[in-house]
PDB file of C-alpha atoms and ligand atoms in Angstrom:
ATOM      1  CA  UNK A   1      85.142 117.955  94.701  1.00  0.00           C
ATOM      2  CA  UNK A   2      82.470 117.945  91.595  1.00  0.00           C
ATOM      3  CA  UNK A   3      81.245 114.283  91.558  1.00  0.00           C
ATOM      4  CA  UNK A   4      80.035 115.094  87.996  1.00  0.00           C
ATOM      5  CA  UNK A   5      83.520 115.749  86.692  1.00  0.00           C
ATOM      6  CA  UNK A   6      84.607 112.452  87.830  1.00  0.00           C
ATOM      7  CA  UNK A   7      81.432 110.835  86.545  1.00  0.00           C
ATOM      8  CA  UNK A   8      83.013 111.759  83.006  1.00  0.00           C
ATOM      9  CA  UNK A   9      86.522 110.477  83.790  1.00  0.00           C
ATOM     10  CA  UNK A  10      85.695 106.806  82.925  1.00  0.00           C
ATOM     11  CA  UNK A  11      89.319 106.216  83.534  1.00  0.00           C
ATOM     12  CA  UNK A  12      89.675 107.456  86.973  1.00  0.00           C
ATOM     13  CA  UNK A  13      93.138 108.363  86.262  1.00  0.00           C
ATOM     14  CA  UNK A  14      94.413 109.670  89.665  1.00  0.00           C
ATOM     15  CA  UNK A  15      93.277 106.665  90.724  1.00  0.00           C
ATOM     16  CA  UNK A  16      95.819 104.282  88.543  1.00  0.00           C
ATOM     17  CA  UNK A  17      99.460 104.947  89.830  1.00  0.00           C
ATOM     18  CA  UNK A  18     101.685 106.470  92.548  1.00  0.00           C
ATOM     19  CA  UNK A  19     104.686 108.761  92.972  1.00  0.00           C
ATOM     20  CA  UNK A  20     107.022 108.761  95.364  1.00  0.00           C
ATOM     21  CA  UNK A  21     109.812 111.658  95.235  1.00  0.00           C
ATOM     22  CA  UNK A  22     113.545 110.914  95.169  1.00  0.00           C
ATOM     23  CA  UNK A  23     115.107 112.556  98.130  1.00  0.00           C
ATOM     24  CA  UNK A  24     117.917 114.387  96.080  1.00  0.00           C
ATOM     25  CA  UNK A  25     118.059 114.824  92.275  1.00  0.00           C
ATOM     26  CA  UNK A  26     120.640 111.729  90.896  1.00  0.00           C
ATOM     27  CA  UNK A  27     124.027 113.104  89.776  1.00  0.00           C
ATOM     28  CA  UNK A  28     126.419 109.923  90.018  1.00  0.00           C
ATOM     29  CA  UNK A  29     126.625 107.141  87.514  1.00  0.00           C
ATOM     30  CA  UNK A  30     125.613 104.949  90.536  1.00  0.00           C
ATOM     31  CA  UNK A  31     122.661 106.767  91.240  1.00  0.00           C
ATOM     32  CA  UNK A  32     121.590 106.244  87.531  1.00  0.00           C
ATOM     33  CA  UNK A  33     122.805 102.164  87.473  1.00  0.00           C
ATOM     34  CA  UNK A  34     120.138 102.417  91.155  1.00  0.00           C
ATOM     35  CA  UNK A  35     117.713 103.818  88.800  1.00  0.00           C
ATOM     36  CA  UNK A  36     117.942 101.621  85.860  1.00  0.00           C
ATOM     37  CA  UNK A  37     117.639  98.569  88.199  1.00  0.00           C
ATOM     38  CA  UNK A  38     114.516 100.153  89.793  1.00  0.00           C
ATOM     39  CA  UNK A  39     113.030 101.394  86.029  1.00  0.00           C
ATOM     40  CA  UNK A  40     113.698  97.720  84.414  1.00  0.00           C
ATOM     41  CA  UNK A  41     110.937  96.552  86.408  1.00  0.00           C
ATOM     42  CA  UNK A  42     106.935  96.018  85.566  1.00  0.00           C
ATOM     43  CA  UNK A  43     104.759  99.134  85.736  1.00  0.00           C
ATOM     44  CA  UNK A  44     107.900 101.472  87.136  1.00  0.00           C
ATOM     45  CA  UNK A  45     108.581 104.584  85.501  1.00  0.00           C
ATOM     46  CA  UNK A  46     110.346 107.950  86.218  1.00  0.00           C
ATOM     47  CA  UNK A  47     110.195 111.488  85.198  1.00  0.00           C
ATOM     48  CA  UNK A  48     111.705 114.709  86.286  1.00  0.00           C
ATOM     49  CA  UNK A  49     109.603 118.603  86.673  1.00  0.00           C
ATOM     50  CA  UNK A  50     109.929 121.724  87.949  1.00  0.00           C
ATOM     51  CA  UNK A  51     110.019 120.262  91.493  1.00  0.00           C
ATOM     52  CA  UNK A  52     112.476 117.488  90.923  1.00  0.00           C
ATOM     53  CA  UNK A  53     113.005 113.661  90.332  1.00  0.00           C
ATOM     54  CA  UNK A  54     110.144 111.073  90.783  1.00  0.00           C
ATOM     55  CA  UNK A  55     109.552 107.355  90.536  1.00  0.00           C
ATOM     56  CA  UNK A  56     106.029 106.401  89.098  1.00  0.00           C
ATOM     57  CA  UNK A  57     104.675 103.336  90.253  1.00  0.00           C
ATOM     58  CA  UNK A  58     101.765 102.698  87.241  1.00  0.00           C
ATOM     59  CA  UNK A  59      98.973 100.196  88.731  1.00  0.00           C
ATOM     60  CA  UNK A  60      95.540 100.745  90.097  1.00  0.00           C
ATOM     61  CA  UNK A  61      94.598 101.168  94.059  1.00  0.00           C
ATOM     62  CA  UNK A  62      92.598  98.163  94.917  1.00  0.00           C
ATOM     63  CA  UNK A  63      90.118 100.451  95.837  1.00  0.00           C
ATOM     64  CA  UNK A  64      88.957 101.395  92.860  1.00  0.00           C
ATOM     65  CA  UNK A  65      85.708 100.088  91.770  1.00  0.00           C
ATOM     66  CA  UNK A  66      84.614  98.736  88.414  1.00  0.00           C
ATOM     67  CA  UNK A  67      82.318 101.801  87.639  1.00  0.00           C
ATOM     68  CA  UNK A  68      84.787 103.904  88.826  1.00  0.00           C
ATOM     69  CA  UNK A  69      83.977 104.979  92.087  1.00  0.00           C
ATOM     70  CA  UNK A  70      86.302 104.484  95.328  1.00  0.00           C
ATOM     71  CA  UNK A  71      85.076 101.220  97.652  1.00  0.00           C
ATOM     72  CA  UNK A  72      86.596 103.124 100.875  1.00  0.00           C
ATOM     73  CA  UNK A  73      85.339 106.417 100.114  1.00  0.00           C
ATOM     74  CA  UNK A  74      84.485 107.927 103.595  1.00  0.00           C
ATOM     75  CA  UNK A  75      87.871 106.740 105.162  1.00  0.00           C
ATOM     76  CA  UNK A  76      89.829 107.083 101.770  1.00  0.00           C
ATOM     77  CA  UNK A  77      93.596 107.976 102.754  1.00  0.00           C
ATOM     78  CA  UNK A  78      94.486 111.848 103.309  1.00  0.00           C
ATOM     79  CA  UNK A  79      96.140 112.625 100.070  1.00  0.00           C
ATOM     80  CA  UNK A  80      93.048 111.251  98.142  1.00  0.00           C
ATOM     81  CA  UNK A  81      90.784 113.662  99.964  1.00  0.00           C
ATOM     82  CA  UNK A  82      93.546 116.709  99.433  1.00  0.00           C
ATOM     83  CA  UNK A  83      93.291 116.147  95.321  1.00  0.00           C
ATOM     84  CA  UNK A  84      90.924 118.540  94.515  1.00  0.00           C
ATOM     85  CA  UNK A  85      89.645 117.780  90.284  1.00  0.00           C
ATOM     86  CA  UNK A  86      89.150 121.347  90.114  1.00  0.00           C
ATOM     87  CA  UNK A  87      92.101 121.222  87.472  1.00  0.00           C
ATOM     88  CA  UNK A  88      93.070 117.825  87.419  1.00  0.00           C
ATOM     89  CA  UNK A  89      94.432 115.041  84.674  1.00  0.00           C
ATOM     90  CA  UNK A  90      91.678 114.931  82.646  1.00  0.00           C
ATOM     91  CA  UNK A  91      92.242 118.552  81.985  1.00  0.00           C
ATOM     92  CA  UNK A  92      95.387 118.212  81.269  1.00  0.00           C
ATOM     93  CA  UNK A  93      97.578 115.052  81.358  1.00  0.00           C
ATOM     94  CA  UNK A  94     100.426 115.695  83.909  1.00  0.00           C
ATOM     95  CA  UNK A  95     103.314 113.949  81.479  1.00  0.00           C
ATOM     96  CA  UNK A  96     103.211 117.646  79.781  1.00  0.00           C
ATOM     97  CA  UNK A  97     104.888 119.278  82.358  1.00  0.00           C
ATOM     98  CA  UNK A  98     107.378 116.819  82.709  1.00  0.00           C
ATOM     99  CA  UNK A  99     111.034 117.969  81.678  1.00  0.00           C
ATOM    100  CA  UNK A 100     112.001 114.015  81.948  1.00  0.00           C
ATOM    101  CA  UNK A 101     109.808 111.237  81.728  1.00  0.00           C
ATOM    102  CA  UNK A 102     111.356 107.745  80.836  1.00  0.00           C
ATOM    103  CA  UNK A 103     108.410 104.722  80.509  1.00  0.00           C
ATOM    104  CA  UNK A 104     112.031 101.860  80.584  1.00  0.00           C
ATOM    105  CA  UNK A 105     115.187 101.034  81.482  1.00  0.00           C
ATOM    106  CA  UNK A 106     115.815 101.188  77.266  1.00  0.00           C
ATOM    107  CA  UNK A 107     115.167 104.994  77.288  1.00  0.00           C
ATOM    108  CA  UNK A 108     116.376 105.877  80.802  1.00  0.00           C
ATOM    109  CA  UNK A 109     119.749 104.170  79.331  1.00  0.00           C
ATOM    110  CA  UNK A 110     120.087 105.756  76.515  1.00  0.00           C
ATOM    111  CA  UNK A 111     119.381 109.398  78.556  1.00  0.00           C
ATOM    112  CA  UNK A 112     122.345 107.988  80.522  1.00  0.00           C
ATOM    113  CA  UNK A 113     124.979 107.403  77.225  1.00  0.00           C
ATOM    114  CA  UNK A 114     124.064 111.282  76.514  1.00  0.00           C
ATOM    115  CA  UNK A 115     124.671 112.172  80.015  1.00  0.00           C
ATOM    116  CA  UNK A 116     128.118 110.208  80.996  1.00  0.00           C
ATOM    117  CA  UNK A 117     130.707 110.712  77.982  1.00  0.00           C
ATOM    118  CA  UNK A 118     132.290 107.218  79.628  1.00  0.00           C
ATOM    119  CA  UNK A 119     129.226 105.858  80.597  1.00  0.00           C
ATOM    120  CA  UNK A 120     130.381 102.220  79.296  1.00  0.00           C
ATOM    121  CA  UNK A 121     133.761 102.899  80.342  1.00  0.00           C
TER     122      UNK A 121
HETATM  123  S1  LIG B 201      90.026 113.919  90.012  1.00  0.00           S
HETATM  124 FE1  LIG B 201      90.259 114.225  87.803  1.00  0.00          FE
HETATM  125  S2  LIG B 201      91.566 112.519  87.099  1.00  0.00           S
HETATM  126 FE2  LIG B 201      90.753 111.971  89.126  1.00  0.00          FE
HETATM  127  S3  LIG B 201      88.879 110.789  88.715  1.00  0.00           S
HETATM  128 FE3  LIG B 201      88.263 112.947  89.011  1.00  0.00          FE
HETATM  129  S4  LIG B 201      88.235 113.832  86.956  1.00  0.00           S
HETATM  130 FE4  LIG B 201      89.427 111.897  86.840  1.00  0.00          FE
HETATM  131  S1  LIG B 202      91.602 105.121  97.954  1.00  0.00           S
HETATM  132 FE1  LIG B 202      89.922 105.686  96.613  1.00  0.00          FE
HETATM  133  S2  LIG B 202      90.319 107.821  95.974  1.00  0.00           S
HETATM  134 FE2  LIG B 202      92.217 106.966  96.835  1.00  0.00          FE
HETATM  135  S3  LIG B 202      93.400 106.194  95.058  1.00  0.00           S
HETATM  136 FE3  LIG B 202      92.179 104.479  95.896  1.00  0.00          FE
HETATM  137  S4  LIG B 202      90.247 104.492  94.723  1.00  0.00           S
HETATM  138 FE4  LIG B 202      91.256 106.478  94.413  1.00  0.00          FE
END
């Protein structure tokens, strides 16, 4: 990994949320009530690509240092040392290649009145 490149990311994006993949894609009106409930909370977001359905957890690791470097850096977790910057987020954000991406429950509902003909019913 280029330590210059991250040098210039004063944000340390990869560093300021997690994913974690739903097992299937939702199809049900429950699954989408499951999701609202999950998406009406602080910092929780979700968003669908070419490899299916995620929730996004937005908040920093508590690892992250003010100047932007990581406080556990030689025993930082596997994934972190698998994320190679050699094409990374701040070469291109990774919300474009989202198909889906819903920030609240206000927009994840209204997704859901397009979906369900009887979603109120
Ligand atoms: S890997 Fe990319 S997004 Fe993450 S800190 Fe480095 S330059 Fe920024
Ligand atoms: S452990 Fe280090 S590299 Fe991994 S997300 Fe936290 S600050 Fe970033």
């Amino acid at each position: 990994m280029s330590d210059n490149k991250c040098d210039r990311c004063t944000n340390s994006i990869c560093c300021t949320y997690t994913t974690e993949a739903l097992g299937v894609a939702p199809r049900s009106k429950a699954d989408f009530h499951h999701l609202l409930w999950q998406i009406s909370h602080v910092g929780v977001e979700l968003y669908k690509d070419e490899s299916g359905w995620y929730l996004m957890f937005q908040g920093k690791c508590e690892h992250l240092a003010t100047d932007g470097r990581c406080g556990i850096y030689e025993t930082r977790p596997a994934i972190c040392r698998e994320y190679t910057n050699d094409w990374c987020e701040l070469d291109q954000p990774a919300e474009e290649g989202f198909e889906l991406y819903f920030h609240n429950y206000q927009e994840l509902l209204t997704y859901c009145k397009k979906r369900f003909k009887r979603w109120d019913g």
